[in-house]
Short mmCIF file of C-alpha atoms and ligand atoms in Angstrom, two decimals:
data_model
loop_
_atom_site.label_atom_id
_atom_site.label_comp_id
_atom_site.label_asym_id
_atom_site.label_seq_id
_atom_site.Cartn_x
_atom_site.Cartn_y
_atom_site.Cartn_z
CA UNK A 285 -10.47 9.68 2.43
CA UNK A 286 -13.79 8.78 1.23
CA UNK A 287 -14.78 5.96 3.75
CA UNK A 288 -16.38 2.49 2.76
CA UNK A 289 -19.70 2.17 3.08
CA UNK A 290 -21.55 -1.51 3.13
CA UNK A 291 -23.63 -0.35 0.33
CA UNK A 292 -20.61 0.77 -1.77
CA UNK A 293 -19.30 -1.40 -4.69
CA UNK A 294 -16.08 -1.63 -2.87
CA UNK A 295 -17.13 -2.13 0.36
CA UNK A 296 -13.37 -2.43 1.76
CA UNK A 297 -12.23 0.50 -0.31
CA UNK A 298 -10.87 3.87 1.15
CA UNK A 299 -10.38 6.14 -1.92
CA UNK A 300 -8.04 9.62 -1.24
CA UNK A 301 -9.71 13.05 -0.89
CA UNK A 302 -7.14 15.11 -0.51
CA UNK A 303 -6.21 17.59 -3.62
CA UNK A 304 -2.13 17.07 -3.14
CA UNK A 305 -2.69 13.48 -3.35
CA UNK A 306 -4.75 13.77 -6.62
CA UNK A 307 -2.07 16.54 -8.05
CA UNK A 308 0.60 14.10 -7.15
CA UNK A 309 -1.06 11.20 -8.57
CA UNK A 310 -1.51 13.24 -12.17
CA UNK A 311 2.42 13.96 -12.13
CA UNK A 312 2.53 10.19 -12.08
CA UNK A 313 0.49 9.40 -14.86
CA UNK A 314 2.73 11.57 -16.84
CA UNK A 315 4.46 9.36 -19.04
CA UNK A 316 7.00 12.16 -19.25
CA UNK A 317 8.13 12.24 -15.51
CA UNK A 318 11.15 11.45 -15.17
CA UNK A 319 12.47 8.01 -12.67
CA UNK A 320 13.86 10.42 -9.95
CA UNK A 321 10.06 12.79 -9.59
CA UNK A 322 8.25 9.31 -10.31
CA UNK A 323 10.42 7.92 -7.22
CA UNK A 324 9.69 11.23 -5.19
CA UNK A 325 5.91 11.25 -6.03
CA UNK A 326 5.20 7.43 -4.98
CA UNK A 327 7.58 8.17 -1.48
CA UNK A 328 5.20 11.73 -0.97
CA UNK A 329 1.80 9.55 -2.06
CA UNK A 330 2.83 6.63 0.18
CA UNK A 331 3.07 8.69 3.40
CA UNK A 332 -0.50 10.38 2.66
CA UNK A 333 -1.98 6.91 2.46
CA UNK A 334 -0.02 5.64 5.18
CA UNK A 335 -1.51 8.68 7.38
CA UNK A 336 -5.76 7.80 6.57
CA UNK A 337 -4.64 4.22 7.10
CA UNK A 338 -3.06 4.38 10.27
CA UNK A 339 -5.85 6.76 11.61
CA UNK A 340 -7.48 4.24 14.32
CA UNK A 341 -4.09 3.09 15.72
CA UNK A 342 -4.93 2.15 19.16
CA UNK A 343 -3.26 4.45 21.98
CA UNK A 344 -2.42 4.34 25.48
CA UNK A 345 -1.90 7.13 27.98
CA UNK A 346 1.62 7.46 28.99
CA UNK A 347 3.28 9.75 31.05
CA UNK A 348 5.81 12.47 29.59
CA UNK A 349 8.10 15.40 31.43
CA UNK A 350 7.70 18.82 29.26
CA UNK A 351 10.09 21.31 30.27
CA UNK A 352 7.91 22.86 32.73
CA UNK A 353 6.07 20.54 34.54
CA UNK A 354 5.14 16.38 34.19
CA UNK A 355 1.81 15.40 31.77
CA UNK A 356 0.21 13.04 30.42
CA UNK A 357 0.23 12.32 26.85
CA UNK A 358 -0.37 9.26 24.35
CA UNK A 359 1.50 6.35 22.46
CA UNK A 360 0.93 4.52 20.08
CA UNK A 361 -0.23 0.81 22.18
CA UNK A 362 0.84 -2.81 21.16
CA UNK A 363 3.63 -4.61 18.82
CA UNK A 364 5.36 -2.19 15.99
CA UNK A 365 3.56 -1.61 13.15
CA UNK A 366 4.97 -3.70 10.46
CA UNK A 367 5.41 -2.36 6.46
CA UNK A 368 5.04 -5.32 4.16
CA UNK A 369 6.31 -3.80 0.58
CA UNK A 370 5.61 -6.47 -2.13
CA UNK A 371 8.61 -6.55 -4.66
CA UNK A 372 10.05 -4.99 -6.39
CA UNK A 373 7.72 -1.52 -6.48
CA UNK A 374 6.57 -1.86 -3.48
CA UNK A 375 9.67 -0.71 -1.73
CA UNK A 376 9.23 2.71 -3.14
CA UNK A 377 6.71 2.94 -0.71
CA UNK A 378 8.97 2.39 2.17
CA UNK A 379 10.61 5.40 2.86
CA UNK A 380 7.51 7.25 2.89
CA UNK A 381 5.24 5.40 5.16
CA UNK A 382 8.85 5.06 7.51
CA UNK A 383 8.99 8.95 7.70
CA UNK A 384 5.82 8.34 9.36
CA UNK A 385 6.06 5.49 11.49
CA UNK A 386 10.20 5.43 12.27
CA UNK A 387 9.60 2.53 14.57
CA UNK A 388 7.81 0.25 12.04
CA UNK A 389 9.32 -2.97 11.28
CA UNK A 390 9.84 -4.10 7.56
CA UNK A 391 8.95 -7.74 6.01
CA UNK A 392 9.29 -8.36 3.01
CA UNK A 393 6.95 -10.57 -0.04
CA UNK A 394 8.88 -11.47 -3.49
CA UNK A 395 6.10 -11.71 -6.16
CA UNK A 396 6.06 -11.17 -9.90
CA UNK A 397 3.29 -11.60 -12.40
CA UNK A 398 3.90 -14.40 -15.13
CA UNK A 399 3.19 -12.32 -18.20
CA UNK A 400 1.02 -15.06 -19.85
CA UNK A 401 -1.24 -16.10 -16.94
CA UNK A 402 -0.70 -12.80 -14.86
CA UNK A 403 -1.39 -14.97 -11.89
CA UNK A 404 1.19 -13.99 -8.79
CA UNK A 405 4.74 -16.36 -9.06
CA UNK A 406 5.84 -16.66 -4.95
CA UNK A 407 10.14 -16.14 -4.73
CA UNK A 408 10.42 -14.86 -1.55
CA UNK A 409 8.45 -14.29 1.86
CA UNK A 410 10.31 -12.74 5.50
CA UNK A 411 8.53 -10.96 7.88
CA UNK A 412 8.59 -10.85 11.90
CA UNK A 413 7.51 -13.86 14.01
CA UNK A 414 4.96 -12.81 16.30
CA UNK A 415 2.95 -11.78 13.42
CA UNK A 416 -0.28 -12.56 14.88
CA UNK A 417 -0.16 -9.55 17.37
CA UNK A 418 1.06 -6.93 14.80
CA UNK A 419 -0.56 -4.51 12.57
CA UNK A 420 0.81 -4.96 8.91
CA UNK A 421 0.35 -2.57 5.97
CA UNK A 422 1.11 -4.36 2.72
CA UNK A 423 2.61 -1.84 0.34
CA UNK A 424 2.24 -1.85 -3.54
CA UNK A 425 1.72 1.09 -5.95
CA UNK A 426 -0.53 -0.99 -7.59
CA UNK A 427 -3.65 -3.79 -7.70
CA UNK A 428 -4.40 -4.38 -11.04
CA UNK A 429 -5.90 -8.10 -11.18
CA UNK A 430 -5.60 -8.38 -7.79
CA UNK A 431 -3.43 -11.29 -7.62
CA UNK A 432 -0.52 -10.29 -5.96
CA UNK A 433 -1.75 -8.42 -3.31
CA UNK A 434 -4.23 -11.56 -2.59
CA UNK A 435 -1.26 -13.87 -2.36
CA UNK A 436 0.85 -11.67 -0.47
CA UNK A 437 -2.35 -11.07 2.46
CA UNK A 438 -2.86 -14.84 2.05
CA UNK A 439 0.87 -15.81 2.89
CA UNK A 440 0.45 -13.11 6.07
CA UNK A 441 -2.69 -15.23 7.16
CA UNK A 442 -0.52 -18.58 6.87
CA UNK A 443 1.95 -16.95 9.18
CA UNK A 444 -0.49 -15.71 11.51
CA UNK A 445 -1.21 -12.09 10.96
CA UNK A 446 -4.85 -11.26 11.41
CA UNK A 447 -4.74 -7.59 11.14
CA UNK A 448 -3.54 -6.59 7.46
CA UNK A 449 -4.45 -3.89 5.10
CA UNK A 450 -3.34 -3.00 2.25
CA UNK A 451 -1.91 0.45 0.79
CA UNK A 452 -1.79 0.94 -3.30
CA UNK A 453 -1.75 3.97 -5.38
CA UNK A 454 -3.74 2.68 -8.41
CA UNK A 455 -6.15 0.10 -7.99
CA UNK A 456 -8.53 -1.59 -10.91
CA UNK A 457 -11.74 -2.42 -10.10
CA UNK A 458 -11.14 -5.65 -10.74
CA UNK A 459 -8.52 -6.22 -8.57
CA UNK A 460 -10.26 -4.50 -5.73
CA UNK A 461 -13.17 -6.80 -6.30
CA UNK A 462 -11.00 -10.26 -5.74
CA UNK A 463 -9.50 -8.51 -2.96
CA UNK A 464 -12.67 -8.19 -1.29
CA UNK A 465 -14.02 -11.20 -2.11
CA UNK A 466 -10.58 -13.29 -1.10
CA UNK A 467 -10.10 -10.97 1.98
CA UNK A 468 -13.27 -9.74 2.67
CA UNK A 469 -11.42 -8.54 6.42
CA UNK A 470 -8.94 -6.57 4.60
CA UNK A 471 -9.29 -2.67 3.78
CA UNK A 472 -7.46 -1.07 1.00
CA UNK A 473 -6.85 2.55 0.85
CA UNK A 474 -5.17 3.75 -2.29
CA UNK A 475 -4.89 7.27 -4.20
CA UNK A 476 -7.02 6.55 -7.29
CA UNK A 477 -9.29 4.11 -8.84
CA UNK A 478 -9.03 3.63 -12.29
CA UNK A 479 -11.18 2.59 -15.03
CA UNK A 480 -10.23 -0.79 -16.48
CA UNK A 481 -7.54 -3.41 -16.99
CA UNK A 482 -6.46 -4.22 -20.39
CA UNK A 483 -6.01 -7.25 -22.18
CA UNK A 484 -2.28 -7.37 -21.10
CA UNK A 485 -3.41 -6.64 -17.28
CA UNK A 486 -2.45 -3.13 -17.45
CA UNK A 487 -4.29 -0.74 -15.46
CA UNK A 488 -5.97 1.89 -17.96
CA UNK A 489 -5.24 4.75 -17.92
CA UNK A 490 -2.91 3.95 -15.11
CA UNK A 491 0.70 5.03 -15.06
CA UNK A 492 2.90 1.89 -16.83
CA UNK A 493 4.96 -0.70 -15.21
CA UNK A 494 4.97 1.08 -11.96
CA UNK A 495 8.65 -1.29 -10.64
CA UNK A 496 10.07 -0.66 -14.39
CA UNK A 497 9.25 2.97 -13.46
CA UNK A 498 10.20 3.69 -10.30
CA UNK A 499 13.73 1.81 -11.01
CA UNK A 500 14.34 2.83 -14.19
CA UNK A 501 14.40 -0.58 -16.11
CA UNK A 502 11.95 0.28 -18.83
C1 PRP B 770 3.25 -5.23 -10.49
C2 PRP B 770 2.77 -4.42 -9.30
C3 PRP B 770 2.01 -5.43 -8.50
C4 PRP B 770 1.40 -6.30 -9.58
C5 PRP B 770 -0.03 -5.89 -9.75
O1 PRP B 770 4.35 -5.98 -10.15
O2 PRP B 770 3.79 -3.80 -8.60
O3 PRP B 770 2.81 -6.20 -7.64
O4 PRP B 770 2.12 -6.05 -10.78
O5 PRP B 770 -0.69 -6.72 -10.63
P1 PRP B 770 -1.83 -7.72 -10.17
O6 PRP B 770 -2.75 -6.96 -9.28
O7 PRP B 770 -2.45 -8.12 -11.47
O8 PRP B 770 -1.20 -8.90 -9.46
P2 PRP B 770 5.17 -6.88 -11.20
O9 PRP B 770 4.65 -8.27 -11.17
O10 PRP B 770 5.21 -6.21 -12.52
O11 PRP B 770 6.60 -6.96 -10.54
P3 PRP B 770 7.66 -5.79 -10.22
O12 PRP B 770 7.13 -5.04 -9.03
O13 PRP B 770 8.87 -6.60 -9.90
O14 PRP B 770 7.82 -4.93 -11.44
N1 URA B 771 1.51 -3.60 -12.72
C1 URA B 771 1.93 -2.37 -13.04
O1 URA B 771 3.05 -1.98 -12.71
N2 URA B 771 1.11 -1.57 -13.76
C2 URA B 771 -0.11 -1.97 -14.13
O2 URA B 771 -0.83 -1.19 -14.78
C3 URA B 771 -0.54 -3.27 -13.78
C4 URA B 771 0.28 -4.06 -13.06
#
């Protein structure tokens, strides 16, 4: 991951290094890739992310019994990490960050973007109630305006959570700008950073309607 720097542009932005990540991200842009390999690629991208964003994770010492004698080893300290896919494509992120982190817990945040306005419409918003001493990842294959990931780390504030970051595959600079401007607190790590919206809001040269994609409703 290339790491933020305050000078940077994108000051909260965490941008992938690694050369599966960018293979897998170029299989995506294929318009030709089928819904099953689309499905496969965002699970496999969504557990590299997960790994750079889940690199600080506080641990404790604990003590463990190997076959051969007692040691000490680590865990992973506080409340379960909690996954926060925004719907509907962020749940193809699920699986793959959960391969990771099996104990994670899983909220969830109903958005869709009115096609006229593109502005973020709320239908749905569950997550755990102690949110204020968890760690939440809020999942999304894509920030485009920035909208709905900026409502969805707003709603996590208004329940409490102060300790959110957000996970995306393709972000536009635009979007990554609101972000840090509405959440300047919040770091974003995501695969690729693309070149423009257009006037429809789509991410250029993106990879389509990444839900439409990944579910096959095209
Ligand atoms: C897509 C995408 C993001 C949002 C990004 O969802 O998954 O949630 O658009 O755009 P923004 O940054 O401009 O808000 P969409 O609203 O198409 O809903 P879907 O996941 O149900 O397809
Ligand atoms: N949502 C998508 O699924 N794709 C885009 O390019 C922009 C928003």
């Amino acid at each position: 991951m290339a790491n933020p720097s305050p000078d940077s542009p994108f000051p909260t932005l965490s941008i992938a290094r690694h050369p599966l990540v960018h293979h897998k991200v170029t299989l995506l842009r294929d318009r030709r890739t089928p819904t099953k390999v689309f499905k496969e690629l965002v699970d496999e991208i969504a557990l590299l992310l997960a790994y750079e964003a889940t690199s600080d994770l506080p641990l404790e010492p604990c003590a463990v019994e190997t076959p051969l004698e007692p040691a000490m080893g680590y865990r992973v300290s506080g409340k379960k990490l909690t996954l926060v896919p925004i719907l509907r494509a962020g749940l193809g992120m699920v699986d793959g960050v959960l391969r990771l982190v099996p104990g994670a817990r899983v909220g969830h945040i109903g958005l869709y973007r009115d096609h006229d306005t593109l502005e973020p419409v709320d239908y749905y918003f569950r997550v755990p109630g102690d949110a204020a001493e968890r760690d939440f990842l809020v999942l999304d294959p894509m920030v485009a305006t920035g909208g709905s990931a900026s409502s969805a780390v707003a709603s996590l504030k208004r329940a409490g959570a102060v300790r959110v970051r957000v996970l995306c595959i393709v972000a536009a600079p635009t979007g990554i700008e609101r972000l840090a401007r509405d959440h300047p607190d919040v770091r974003v790590f995501c695969a690729a950073l693309d070149r423009e919206l257009n006037a429809q809001g789509y991410i250029l040269p993106g990879l389509g309607d990444a839900g439409d994609r990944l579910f096959g409703t095209r």
